[in-house]
mmCIF file of C-alpha atoms and ligand atoms in Angstrom:
data_model
loop_
_atom_site.group_PDB
_atom_site.id
_atom_site.type_symbol
_atom_site.label_atom_id
_atom_site.label_comp_id
_atom_site.label_asym_id
_atom_site.label_seq_id
_atom_site.Cartn_x
_atom_site.Cartn_y
_atom_site.Cartn_z
ATOM 1 C CA UNK N 1 146.981 95.443 77.042
ATOM 2 C CA UNK N 2 145.509 92.683 79.175
ATOM 3 C CA UNK N 3 142.123 93.048 80.823
ATOM 4 C CA UNK N 4 141.759 91.100 84.056
ATOM 5 C CA UNK N 5 138.415 89.315 83.977
ATOM 6 C CA UNK N 6 138.865 87.250 87.123
ATOM 7 C CA UNK N 7 135.437 86.553 88.661
ATOM 8 C CA UNK N 8 133.725 88.287 85.751
ATOM 9 C CA UNK N 9 131.522 86.833 82.996
ATOM 10 C CA UNK N 10 132.246 87.576 79.338
ATOM 11 C CA UNK N 11 129.234 87.744 77.033
ATOM 12 C CA UNK N 12 128.798 88.632 73.395
ATOM 13 C CA UNK N 13 127.737 92.294 73.288
ATOM 14 C CA UNK N 14 124.010 92.811 73.688
ATOM 15 C CA UNK N 15 121.866 93.917 70.748
ATOM 16 C CA UNK N 16 118.845 96.148 71.307
ATOM 17 C CA UNK N 17 116.552 96.242 68.292
ATOM 18 C CA UNK N 18 114.447 99.086 69.680
ATOM 19 C CA UNK N 19 115.771 102.393 70.984
ATOM 20 C CA UNK N 20 114.938 106.057 70.465
ATOM 21 C CA UNK N 21 118.068 108.191 70.124
ATOM 22 C CA UNK N 22 116.147 111.422 69.342
ATOM 23 C CA UNK N 23 118.705 112.916 66.941
ATOM 24 C CA UNK N 24 118.050 114.796 64.718
ATOM 25 C CA UNK N 25 115.533 117.144 66.280
ATOM 26 C CA UNK N 26 115.162 116.302 69.950
ATOM 27 C CA UNK N 27 118.764 116.588 71.127
ATOM 28 C CA UNK N 28 117.604 117.892 74.518
ATOM 29 C CA UNK N 29 116.158 114.398 75.178
ATOM 30 C CA UNK N 30 119.099 112.369 73.814
ATOM 31 C CA UNK N 31 121.731 112.459 71.101
ATOM 32 C CA UNK N 32 123.333 109.682 69.133
ATOM 33 C CA UNK N 33 126.404 110.310 71.290
ATOM 34 C CA UNK N 34 124.650 110.185 74.687
ATOM 35 C CA UNK N 35 122.373 107.329 73.643
ATOM 36 C CA UNK N 36 125.191 105.172 72.294
ATOM 37 C CA UNK N 37 127.212 105.897 75.458
ATOM 38 C CA UNK N 38 124.253 104.688 77.499
ATOM 39 C CA UNK N 39 124.118 101.601 75.279
ATOM 40 C CA UNK N 40 127.779 100.833 75.991
ATOM 41 C CA UNK N 41 127.206 101.316 79.730
ATOM 42 C CA UNK N 42 124.386 98.785 79.521
ATOM 43 C CA UNK N 43 126.571 96.212 77.761
ATOM 44 C CA UNK N 44 125.016 96.839 74.343
ATOM 45 C CA UNK N 45 127.291 96.895 71.314
ATOM 46 C CA UNK N 46 124.525 97.316 68.718
ATOM 47 C CA UNK N 47 121.317 99.316 68.880
ATOM 48 C CA UNK N 48 118.672 99.831 66.198
ATOM 49 C CA UNK N 49 117.167 103.314 66.411
ATOM 50 C CA UNK N 50 113.628 104.302 65.592
ATOM 51 C CA UNK N 51 112.690 106.894 62.961
ATOM 52 C CA UNK N 52 110.470 109.219 65.030
ATOM 53 C CA UNK N 53 113.042 111.991 64.955
ATOM 54 C CA UNK N 54 112.541 115.524 63.534
ATOM 55 C CA UNK N 55 112.749 115.302 60.624
ATOM 56 C CA UNK N 56 111.748 111.655 60.620
ATOM 57 C CA UNK N 57 114.268 109.124 59.289
ATOM 58 C CA UNK N 58 112.412 108.950 56.002
ATOM 59 C CA UNK N 59 115.231 109.564 53.492
ATOM 60 C CA UNK N 60 118.702 108.274 52.718
ATOM 61 C CA UNK N 61 120.465 111.466 53.920
ATOM 62 C CA UNK N 62 119.178 111.044 57.467
ATOM 63 C CA UNK N 63 120.066 107.347 57.470
ATOM 64 C CA UNK N 64 123.625 108.282 56.467
ATOM 65 C CA UNK N 65 123.728 111.106 59.042
ATOM 66 C CA UNK N 66 122.845 108.701 61.864
ATOM 67 C CA UNK N 67 125.485 106.188 60.785
ATOM 68 C CA UNK N 68 128.137 108.936 60.476
ATOM 69 C CA UNK N 69 127.342 110.335 63.931
ATOM 70 C CA UNK N 70 127.529 106.884 65.461
ATOM 71 C CA UNK N 71 130.822 106.090 63.735
ATOM 72 C CA UNK N 72 132.291 109.437 64.790
ATOM 73 C CA UNK N 73 131.665 108.653 68.464
ATOM 74 C CA UNK N 74 132.152 104.885 68.255
ATOM 75 C CA UNK N 75 130.342 103.816 71.427
ATOM 76 C CA UNK N 76 128.075 101.334 69.651
ATOM 77 C CA UNK N 77 126.993 100.174 66.249
ATOM 78 C CA UNK N 78 123.864 102.202 65.532
ATOM 79 C CA UNK N 79 121.547 100.742 62.927
ATOM 80 C CA UNK N 80 118.884 103.093 61.617
ATOM 81 C CA UNK N 81 115.341 101.839 61.237
ATOM 82 C CA UNK N 82 113.753 103.988 58.538
ATOM 83 C CA UNK N 83 110.192 105.256 58.372
ATOM 84 C CA UNK N 84 107.622 103.327 56.352
ATOM 85 C CA UNK N 85 105.806 106.515 55.351
ATOM 86 C CA UNK N 86 107.065 110.050 54.704
ATOM 87 C CA UNK N 87 107.124 111.979 57.978
ATOM 88 C CA UNK N 88 105.462 108.949 59.585
ATOM 89 C CA UNK N 89 102.198 110.474 58.429
ATOM 90 C CA UNK N 90 100.841 107.182 57.150
ATOM 91 C CA UNK N 91 100.277 108.293 53.562
ATOM 92 C CA UNK N 92 103.161 108.370 51.099
ATOM 93 C CA UNK N 93 105.567 105.415 51.213
ATOM 94 C CA UNK N 94 109.280 106.136 51.622
ATOM 95 C CA UNK N 95 111.864 105.053 49.047
ATOM 96 C CA UNK N 96 112.619 101.646 50.516
ATOM 97 C CA UNK N 97 115.417 100.630 48.086
ATOM 98 C CA UNK N 98 117.223 103.954 48.688
ATOM 99 C CA UNK N 99 116.875 103.588 52.464
ATOM 100 C CA UNK N 100 118.253 100.066 52.325
ATOM 101 C CA UNK N 101 121.138 101.201 50.123
ATOM 102 C CA UNK N 102 121.974 103.956 52.671
ATOM 103 C CA UNK N 103 122.173 101.382 55.466
ATOM 104 C CA UNK N 104 118.733 101.125 57.068
ATOM 105 C CA UNK N 105 118.139 97.696 58.641
ATOM 106 C CA UNK N 106 114.372 97.780 58.884
ATOM 107 C CA UNK N 107 111.208 99.796 58.455
ATOM 108 C CA UNK N 108 108.918 101.204 61.104
ATOM 109 C CA UNK N 109 106.658 104.124 61.886
ATOM 110 C CA UNK N 110 107.376 103.594 65.579
ATOM 111 C CA UNK N 111 105.708 106.091 67.832
ATOM 112 C CA UNK N 112 102.763 105.645 65.463
ATOM 113 C CA UNK N 113 101.109 102.735 63.741
ATOM 114 C CA UNK N 114 100.621 102.697 59.974
ATOM 115 C CA UNK N 115 96.874 103.180 60.013
ATOM 116 C CA UNK N 116 95.997 102.275 56.431
ATOM 117 C CA UNK N 117 96.080 98.631 55.377
ATOM 118 C CA UNK N 118 96.770 99.457 51.712
ATOM 119 C CA UNK N 119 99.910 101.390 52.680
ATOM 120 C CA UNK N 120 101.160 98.612 54.931
ATOM 121 C CA UNK N 121 100.472 95.950 52.317
ATOM 122 C CA UNK N 122 102.395 97.847 49.633
ATOM 123 C CA UNK N 123 105.281 98.512 52.062
ATOM 124 C CA UNK N 124 105.438 94.803 52.847
ATOM 125 C CA UNK N 125 105.507 93.874 49.156
ATOM 126 C CA UNK N 126 108.492 96.161 48.561
ATOM 127 C CA UNK N 127 110.178 95.255 51.864
ATOM 128 C CA UNK N 128 109.940 91.584 50.971
ATOM 129 C CA UNK N 129 111.649 92.263 47.640
ATOM 130 C CA UNK N 130 114.479 94.163 49.354
ATOM 131 C CA UNK N 131 114.770 91.794 52.319
ATOM 132 C CA UNK N 132 113.835 94.430 54.912
ATOM 133 C CA UNK N 133 111.921 93.541 58.092
ATOM 134 C CA UNK N 134 108.833 95.530 59.049
ATOM 135 C CA UNK N 135 109.293 96.445 62.708
ATOM 136 C CA UNK N 136 105.813 97.469 63.710
ATOM 137 C CA UNK N 137 104.508 99.602 66.561
ATOM 138 C CA UNK N 138 101.043 98.000 66.275
ATOM 139 C CA UNK N 139 98.560 100.586 67.393
ATOM 140 C CA UNK N 140 95.151 101.379 65.979
ATOM 141 C CA UNK N 141 94.926 104.992 67.011
ATOM 142 C CA UNK N 142 91.139 105.077 66.598
ATOM 143 C CA UNK N 143 90.977 102.582 69.481
ATOM 144 C CA UNK N 144 93.729 104.009 71.699
ATOM 145 C CA UNK N 145 92.451 107.590 71.409
ATOM 146 C CA UNK N 146 93.598 109.860 74.204
ATOM 147 C CA UNK N 147 94.326 107.006 76.603
ATOM 148 C CA UNK N 148 97.349 107.297 78.881
ATOM 149 C CA UNK N 149 97.402 103.884 80.615
ATOM 150 C CA UNK N 150 95.917 100.433 80.164
ATOM 151 C CA UNK N 151 92.107 100.423 80.005
ATOM 152 C CA UNK N 152 90.440 98.466 82.780
ATOM 153 C CA UNK N 153 90.067 98.345 86.542
ATOM 154 C CA UNK N 154 93.250 100.233 87.424
ATOM 155 C CA UNK N 155 92.441 103.075 85.001
ATOM 156 C CA UNK N 156 88.896 103.315 86.354
ATOM 157 C CA UNK N 157 90.150 103.477 89.916
ATOM 158 C CA UNK N 158 92.543 106.303 88.986
ATOM 159 C CA UNK N 159 90.025 108.035 86.730
ATOM 160 C CA UNK N 160 92.471 108.053 83.811
ATOM 161 C CA UNK N 161 91.560 107.403 80.154
ATOM 162 C CA UNK N 162 92.524 103.920 79.014
ATOM 163 C CA UNK N 163 94.178 102.251 76.023
ATOM 164 C CA UNK N 164 92.545 98.851 75.437
ATOM 165 C CA UNK N 165 94.733 95.959 74.405
ATOM 166 C CA UNK N 166 92.568 95.504 71.298
ATOM 167 C CA UNK N 167 94.179 98.716 69.955
ATOM 168 C CA UNK N 168 97.376 96.658 69.787
ATOM 169 C CA UNK N 169 95.853 93.295 68.834
ATOM 170 C CA UNK N 170 93.744 94.610 65.938
ATOM 171 C CA UNK N 171 96.853 95.952 64.200
ATOM 172 C CA UNK N 172 98.879 92.823 64.846
ATOM 173 C CA UNK N 173 96.060 90.664 63.439
ATOM 174 C CA UNK N 174 95.896 92.819 60.317
ATOM 175 C CA UNK N 175 99.644 92.809 59.832
ATOM 176 C CA UNK N 176 99.875 89.038 60.292
ATOM 177 C CA UNK N 177 97.321 88.622 57.500
ATOM 178 C CA UNK N 178 99.355 90.978 55.318
ATOM 179 C CA UNK N 179 102.634 89.260 56.196
ATOM 180 C CA UNK N 180 101.128 85.979 55.070
ATOM 181 C CA UNK N 181 100.002 87.295 51.688
ATOM 182 C CA UNK N 182 103.241 89.238 51.042
ATOM 183 C CA UNK N 183 105.768 86.913 52.687
ATOM 184 C CA UNK N 184 107.434 89.863 54.466
ATOM 185 C CA UNK N 185 109.241 89.478 57.809
ATOM 186 C CA UNK N 186 106.973 91.039 60.406
ATOM 187 C CA UNK N 187 108.591 91.888 63.741
ATOM 188 C CA UNK N 188 106.118 92.949 66.405
ATOM 189 C CA UNK N 189 107.517 95.608 68.755
ATOM 190 C CA UNK N 190 107.005 95.841 72.530
ATOM 191 C CA UNK N 191 104.355 93.135 72.901
ATOM 192 C CA UNK N 192 102.374 93.898 76.050
ATOM 193 C CA UNK N 193 99.146 91.874 75.923
ATOM 194 C CA UNK N 194 97.946 88.280 76.097
ATOM 195 C CA UNK N 195 95.663 88.867 73.090
ATOM 196 C CA UNK N 196 98.684 89.862 70.980
ATOM 197 C CA UNK N 197 100.682 86.839 72.109
ATOM 198 C CA UNK N 198 97.863 84.541 71.019
ATOM 199 C CA UNK N 199 98.018 86.102 67.554
ATOM 200 C CA UNK N 200 101.797 85.679 67.321
ATOM 201 C CA UNK N 201 101.419 82.044 68.387
ATOM 202 C CA UNK N 202 98.880 81.576 65.624
ATOM 203 C CA UNK N 203 101.232 83.154 63.068
ATOM 204 C CA UNK N 204 104.210 81.088 64.158
ATOM 205 C CA UNK N 205 102.024 77.994 64.137
ATOM 206 C CA UNK N 206 101.336 78.689 60.465
ATOM 207 C CA UNK N 207 105.057 78.944 59.827
ATOM 208 C CA UNK N 208 104.941 82.651 58.977
ATOM 209 C CA UNK N 209 108.070 84.824 59.274
ATOM 210 C CA UNK N 210 106.695 86.650 62.321
ATOM 211 C CA UNK N 211 108.874 87.497 65.331
ATOM 212 C CA UNK N 212 108.221 89.402 68.538
ATOM 213 C CA UNK N 213 110.050 91.406 71.141
ATOM 214 C CA UNK N 214 109.272 92.144 74.764
ATOM 215 C CA UNK N 215 110.514 94.982 76.951
ATOM 216 C CA UNK N 216 111.732 94.473 80.516
ATOM 217 C CA UNK N 217 109.006 96.797 81.824
ATOM 218 C CA UNK N 218 106.239 94.654 80.341
ATOM 219 C CA UNK N 219 107.820 91.540 81.873
ATOM 220 C CA UNK N 220 108.182 93.116 85.306
ATOM 221 C CA UNK N 221 105.480 95.749 85.910
ATOM 222 C CA UNK N 222 101.663 95.930 85.872
ATOM 223 C CA UNK N 223 99.053 98.678 85.648
ATOM 224 C CA UNK N 224 97.901 98.304 89.262
ATOM 225 C CA UNK N 225 101.360 99.493 90.395
ATOM 226 C CA UNK N 226 101.150 102.805 88.517
ATOM 227 C CA UNK N 227 101.756 105.929 90.569
ATOM 228 C CA UNK N 228 99.531 108.504 88.830
ATOM 229 C CA UNK N 229 101.635 111.301 90.325
ATOM 230 C CA UNK N 230 104.763 109.976 88.597
ATOM 231 C CA UNK N 231 104.671 110.113 84.797
ATOM 232 C CA UNK N 232 107.777 107.921 84.583
ATOM 233 C CA UNK N 233 105.188 105.116 84.734
ATOM 234 C CA UNK N 234 103.646 106.272 81.461
ATOM 235 C CA UNK N 235 104.627 104.199 78.443
ATOM 236 C CA UNK N 236 103.081 103.072 75.183
ATOM 237 C CA UNK N 237 101.962 100.337 74.878
ATOM 238 C CA UNK N 238 101.024 100.711 78.519
ATOM 239 C CA UNK N 239 101.784 98.459 81.450
ATOM 240 C CA UNK N 240 98.921 95.998 81.444
ATOM 241 C CA UNK N 241 97.280 93.539 83.849
ATOM 242 C CA UNK N 242 98.880 90.757 85.879
ATOM 243 C CA UNK N 243 97.307 88.307 83.433
ATOM 244 C CA UNK N 244 98.978 90.086 80.511
ATOM 245 C CA UNK N 245 102.309 90.218 82.326
ATOM 246 C CA UNK N 246 102.136 86.497 83.068
ATOM 247 C CA UNK N 247 101.362 85.822 79.407
ATOM 248 C CA UNK N 248 104.396 87.915 78.389
ATOM 249 C CA UNK N 249 106.633 85.946 80.736
ATOM 250 C CA UNK N 250 105.324 82.614 79.497
ATOM 251 C CA UNK N 251 105.700 83.684 75.847
ATOM 252 C CA UNK N 252 109.206 84.980 76.440
ATOM 253 C CA UNK N 253 110.230 81.725 78.118
ATOM 254 C CA UNK N 254 108.722 79.513 75.403
ATOM 255 C CA UNK N 255 110.178 81.650 72.578
ATOM 256 C CA UNK N 256 106.918 83.045 71.180
ATOM 257 C CA UNK N 257 108.474 86.393 72.042
ATOM 258 C CA UNK N 258 111.936 85.944 70.597
ATOM 259 C CA UNK N 259 114.039 88.746 72.015
ATOM 260 C CA UNK N 260 114.344 91.433 74.683
ATOM 261 C CA UNK N 261 114.248 95.020 73.390
ATOM 262 C CA UNK N 262 114.157 98.047 75.675
ATOM 263 C CA UNK N 263 112.136 100.671 73.723
ATOM 264 C CA UNK N 264 114.593 103.072 75.404
ATOM 265 C CA UNK N 265 112.572 106.310 75.217
ATOM 266 C CA UNK N 266 114.343 109.239 76.882
ATOM 267 C CA UNK N 267 112.447 112.430 77.733
ATOM 268 C CA UNK N 268 113.459 115.536 79.672
ATOM 269 C CA UNK N 269 112.712 115.901 83.377
ATOM 270 C CA UNK N 270 110.453 118.874 82.577
ATOM 271 C CA UNK N 271 108.373 116.802 80.166
ATOM 272 C CA UNK N 272 108.014 113.956 82.641
ATOM 273 C CA UNK N 273 107.039 116.369 85.426
ATOM 274 C CA UNK N 274 103.807 117.053 83.554
ATOM 275 C CA UNK N 275 100.596 115.396 84.792
ATOM 276 C CA UNK N 276 100.045 111.782 83.770
ATOM 277 C CA UNK N 277 97.515 112.715 81.081
ATOM 278 C CA UNK N 278 99.894 115.191 79.414
ATOM 279 C CA UNK N 279 103.428 113.801 79.832
ATOM 280 C CA UNK N 280 104.963 111.987 76.844
ATOM 281 C CA UNK N 281 105.011 108.185 76.741
ATOM 282 C CA UNK N 282 108.273 106.351 77.357
ATOM 283 C CA UNK N 283 110.859 104.897 79.732
ATOM 284 C CA UNK N 284 114.629 104.649 79.414
ATOM 285 C CA UNK N 285 116.002 101.136 79.454
ATOM 286 C CA UNK N 286 119.499 100.730 78.056
ATOM 287 C CA UNK N 287 121.460 100.983 81.287
ATOM 288 C CA UNK N 288 119.255 98.711 83.405
ATOM 289 C CA UNK N 289 117.957 96.067 81.008
ATOM 290 C CA UNK N 290 120.570 93.432 81.778
ATOM 291 C CA UNK N 291 120.597 93.897 85.577
ATOM 292 C CA UNK N 292 116.780 93.753 85.644
ATOM 293 C CA UNK N 293 116.656 90.651 83.458
ATOM 294 C CA UNK N 294 119.468 88.939 85.337
ATOM 295 C CA UNK N 295 117.905 89.704 88.710
ATOM 296 C CA UNK N 296 114.344 88.694 87.831
ATOM 297 C CA UNK N 297 114.860 85.917 85.283
ATOM 298 C CA UNK N 298 118.216 84.277 85.969
ATOM 299 C CA UNK N 299 118.583 84.730 89.744
ATOM 300 C CA UNK N 300 115.011 83.476 90.195
ATOM 301 C CA UNK N 301 115.751 80.339 88.164
ATOM 302 C CA UNK N 302 113.286 81.105 85.355
ATOM 303 C CA UNK N 303 116.049 80.850 82.754
ATOM 304 C CA UNK N 304 119.774 80.242 82.577
ATOM 305 C CA UNK N 305 122.339 82.958 81.981
ATOM 306 C CA UNK N 306 123.152 81.422 78.603
ATOM 307 C CA UNK N 307 119.481 81.577 77.637
ATOM 308 C CA UNK N 308 119.332 85.260 78.584
ATOM 309 C CA UNK N 309 122.489 85.981 76.564
ATOM 310 C CA UNK N 310 120.842 84.207 73.638
ATOM 311 C CA UNK N 311 117.765 86.466 73.855
ATOM 312 C CA UNK N 312 119.811 89.649 74.260
ATOM 313 C CA UNK N 313 122.641 88.989 71.797
ATOM 314 C CA UNK N 314 122.738 85.823 69.728
ATOM 315 C CA UNK N 315 119.116 85.604 68.664
ATOM 316 C CA UNK N 316 118.654 89.244 67.597
ATOM 317 C CA UNK N 317 121.841 88.926 65.510
ATOM 318 C CA UNK N 318 120.470 85.831 63.847
ATOM 319 C CA UNK N 319 116.925 87.105 63.250
ATOM 320 C CA UNK N 320 118.091 90.385 61.731
ATOM 321 C CA UNK N 321 121.271 89.061 60.069
ATOM 322 C CA UNK N 322 123.551 91.360 62.060
ATOM 323 C CA UNK N 323 127.192 91.281 63.017
ATOM 324 C CA UNK N 324 127.862 90.270 66.604
ATOM 325 C CA UNK N 325 125.855 87.895 68.736
ATOM 326 C CA UNK N 326 128.775 85.541 69.238
ATOM 327 C CA UNK N 327 132.458 85.810 69.973
ATOM 328 C CA UNK N 328 134.659 84.380 67.211
ATOM 329 C CA UNK N 329 138.061 83.212 68.408
ATOM 330 C CA UNK N 330 140.836 85.289 66.856
ATOM 331 C CA UNK N 331 138.518 88.058 65.610
ATOM 332 C CA UNK N 332 137.989 91.560 67.086
ATOM 333 C CA UNK N 333 134.944 91.105 69.313
ATOM 334 C CA UNK N 334 131.745 92.860 70.266
ATOM 335 C CA UNK N 335 131.538 91.854 73.904
ATOM 336 C CA UNK N 336 130.555 92.912 77.371
ATOM 337 C CA UNK N 337 132.142 91.935 80.667
ATOM 338 C CA UNK N 338 129.646 91.488 83.492
ATOM 339 C CA UNK N 339 130.065 91.501 87.244
ATOM 340 C CA UNK N 340 127.330 89.057 88.203
ATOM 341 C CA UNK N 341 127.954 89.581 91.904
ATOM 342 C CA UNK N 342 127.641 93.373 91.932
ATOM 343 C CA UNK N 343 124.414 94.666 93.434
ATOM 344 C CA UNK N 344 123.405 98.300 92.974
ATOM 345 C CA UNK N 345 120.396 100.466 93.592
ATOM 346 C CA UNK N 346 119.131 101.845 90.277
ATOM 347 C CA UNK N 347 119.972 105.541 90.302
ATOM 348 C CA UNK N 348 118.940 107.533 87.215
ATOM 349 C CA UNK N 349 121.317 110.335 88.262
ATOM 350 C CA UNK N 350 124.177 107.983 87.370
ATOM 351 C CA UNK N 351 122.845 107.235 83.855
ATOM 352 C CA UNK N 352 124.941 108.337 80.880
ATOM 353 C CA UNK N 353 121.668 108.731 78.964
ATOM 354 C CA UNK N 354 120.170 112.203 79.097
ATOM 355 C CA UNK N 355 116.909 110.476 79.998
ATOM 356 C CA UNK N 356 116.334 109.743 83.675
ATOM 357 C CA UNK N 357 112.747 108.569 83.250
ATOM 358 C CA UNK N 358 112.320 105.141 84.768
ATOM 359 C CA UNK N 359 109.888 103.719 87.311
ATOM 360 C CA UNK N 360 112.645 101.296 88.384
ATOM 361 C CA UNK N 361 114.518 104.083 90.222
ATOM 362 C CA UNK N 362 115.397 102.987 93.752
ATOM 363 C CA UNK N 363 115.076 99.266 93.006
ATOM 364 C CA UNK N 364 118.005 96.959 93.709
ATOM 365 C CA UNK N 365 119.392 94.892 90.869
ATOM 366 C CA UNK N 366 122.255 92.444 90.518
ATOM 367 C CA UNK N 367 124.592 91.826 87.570
ATOM 368 C CA UNK N 368 126.150 94.948 86.074
ATOM 369 C CA UNK N 369 128.292 95.530 82.982
ATOM 370 C CA UNK N 370 131.825 96.667 83.844
ATOM 371 C CA UNK N 371 133.430 96.802 80.408
ATOM 372 C CA UNK N 372 132.108 96.841 76.853
ATOM 373 C CA UNK N 373 134.035 96.436 73.625
ATOM 374 C CA UNK N 374 132.909 97.150 70.065
ATOM 375 C CA UNK N 375 134.928 95.616 67.243
ATOM 376 C CA UNK N 376 137.800 95.050 69.649
ATOM 377 C CA UNK N 377 137.828 98.620 71.008
ATOM 378 C CA UNK N 378 136.759 99.458 74.581
ATOM 379 C CA UNK N 379 133.557 101.562 74.512
ATOM 380 C CA UNK N 380 132.800 101.527 78.237
ATOM 381 C CA UNK N 381 134.991 100.832 81.258
ATOM 382 C CA UNK N 382 133.706 101.150 84.801
ATOM 383 C CA UNK N 383 136.741 99.559 86.450
HETATM 384 O O1 LIG A 401 106.494 104.802 75.155
HETATM 385 C C1 LIG A 401 106.802 105.060 74.010
HETATM 386 N N1 LIG A 401 107.716 106.001 73.711
HETATM 387 N N2 LIG A 401 106.213 104.400 73.030
HETATM 388 C C2 LIG A 401 106.406 104.711 71.747
HETATM 389 O O2 LIG A 401 105.884 104.052 70.918
HETATM 390 C C3 LIG A 401 107.226 105.875 71.368
HETATM 391 C C4 LIG A 401 108.224 106.159 72.390
HETATM 392 C C5 LIG A 401 108.860 107.492 72.222
HETATM 393 O O3 LIG A 401 109.270 107.849 71.120
HETATM 394 O O4 LIG A 401 108.983 108.209 73.222
HETATM 395 ZN ZN1 LIG A 402 128.202 114.451 68.389
HETATM 396 ZN ZN1 LIG A 403 106.330 101.844 69.655
HETATM 397 ZN ZN1 LIG A 404 109.577 102.689 70.471
#
């Protein structure tokens, strides 16, 4: 069958190295089926899913379960990121060779930081040996405490407990030191702060195998915009200051932050209706990442469309040695077809994700996926 792509743009399928698909254990928030459908609707052909499920993705059986579920539904390639420590409790290391053998593409305790340096150092030594990246959440929980938004002026004005950016920077500094002594690939998740960017610049300047990702919400939103009566604004790491946001933009444009990743974090409406101090952290991102990035980075002239495609497809494939990222003539493709002229108001009710939690609801965005194909098979078709 022929697909008419007149006036449409064909891109290699997007790769999101950071999503939460919630299965097993939190199927009311998302399943591998609903999450991979949302990925396809957002133009993503590959997503890497975080281990903070119940039970945590800390053994080979769960890694295989995730891959089987994803293959059964076929909406996207789903690459499990396995836990660094059993149950993400920060103590006992998982069996890294067995996790790799089962198909895990990286190691993380996302949703939590690995608090003990000795555990992280040992994990890096083994990960280096088995060529596994450490994909770190970077949070010193003794510094973030019970905070629910960025510490500083905005938090004081709202009377909400804050999370200082040093909670993030302290862990990144430690892990850069450990990456240097072990030689492991350290990938820093959801970078939100200028202080963290300075550390990544330092690491890259030393030639260390350190990479970084940035989420659309940290590129586009700041703490002074937070509506304390709407917990969809609550995310971890939190939205930070204008100065931090500007640093994220600059670092994304100059390549210090290598790739876009959404940290797609679906929660139920009931959970997000709780007060700001009690609601869970997280925002969904899969279905709006490209339109937001196209609208605010390409349409504004900050970067070209090809550069954005590089940061959302080609570069993640290269950094993590994944399939996809480019279209090979004559081969079944992972691709997405984009209508760059379409403008829509972001409406969570239309999301295929079970999660509707986004502070971007009601905003206009331009450039929407209309068809997605994984390994030559259509996974999403809005025509
Ligand atoms: O906002 C967040 N949500 N940050 C995290 O680190 C975890 C995630 C989740 O699992 O909901
Ligand atoms: Zn299913
Ligand atoms: Zn995280
Ligand atoms: Zn996450």
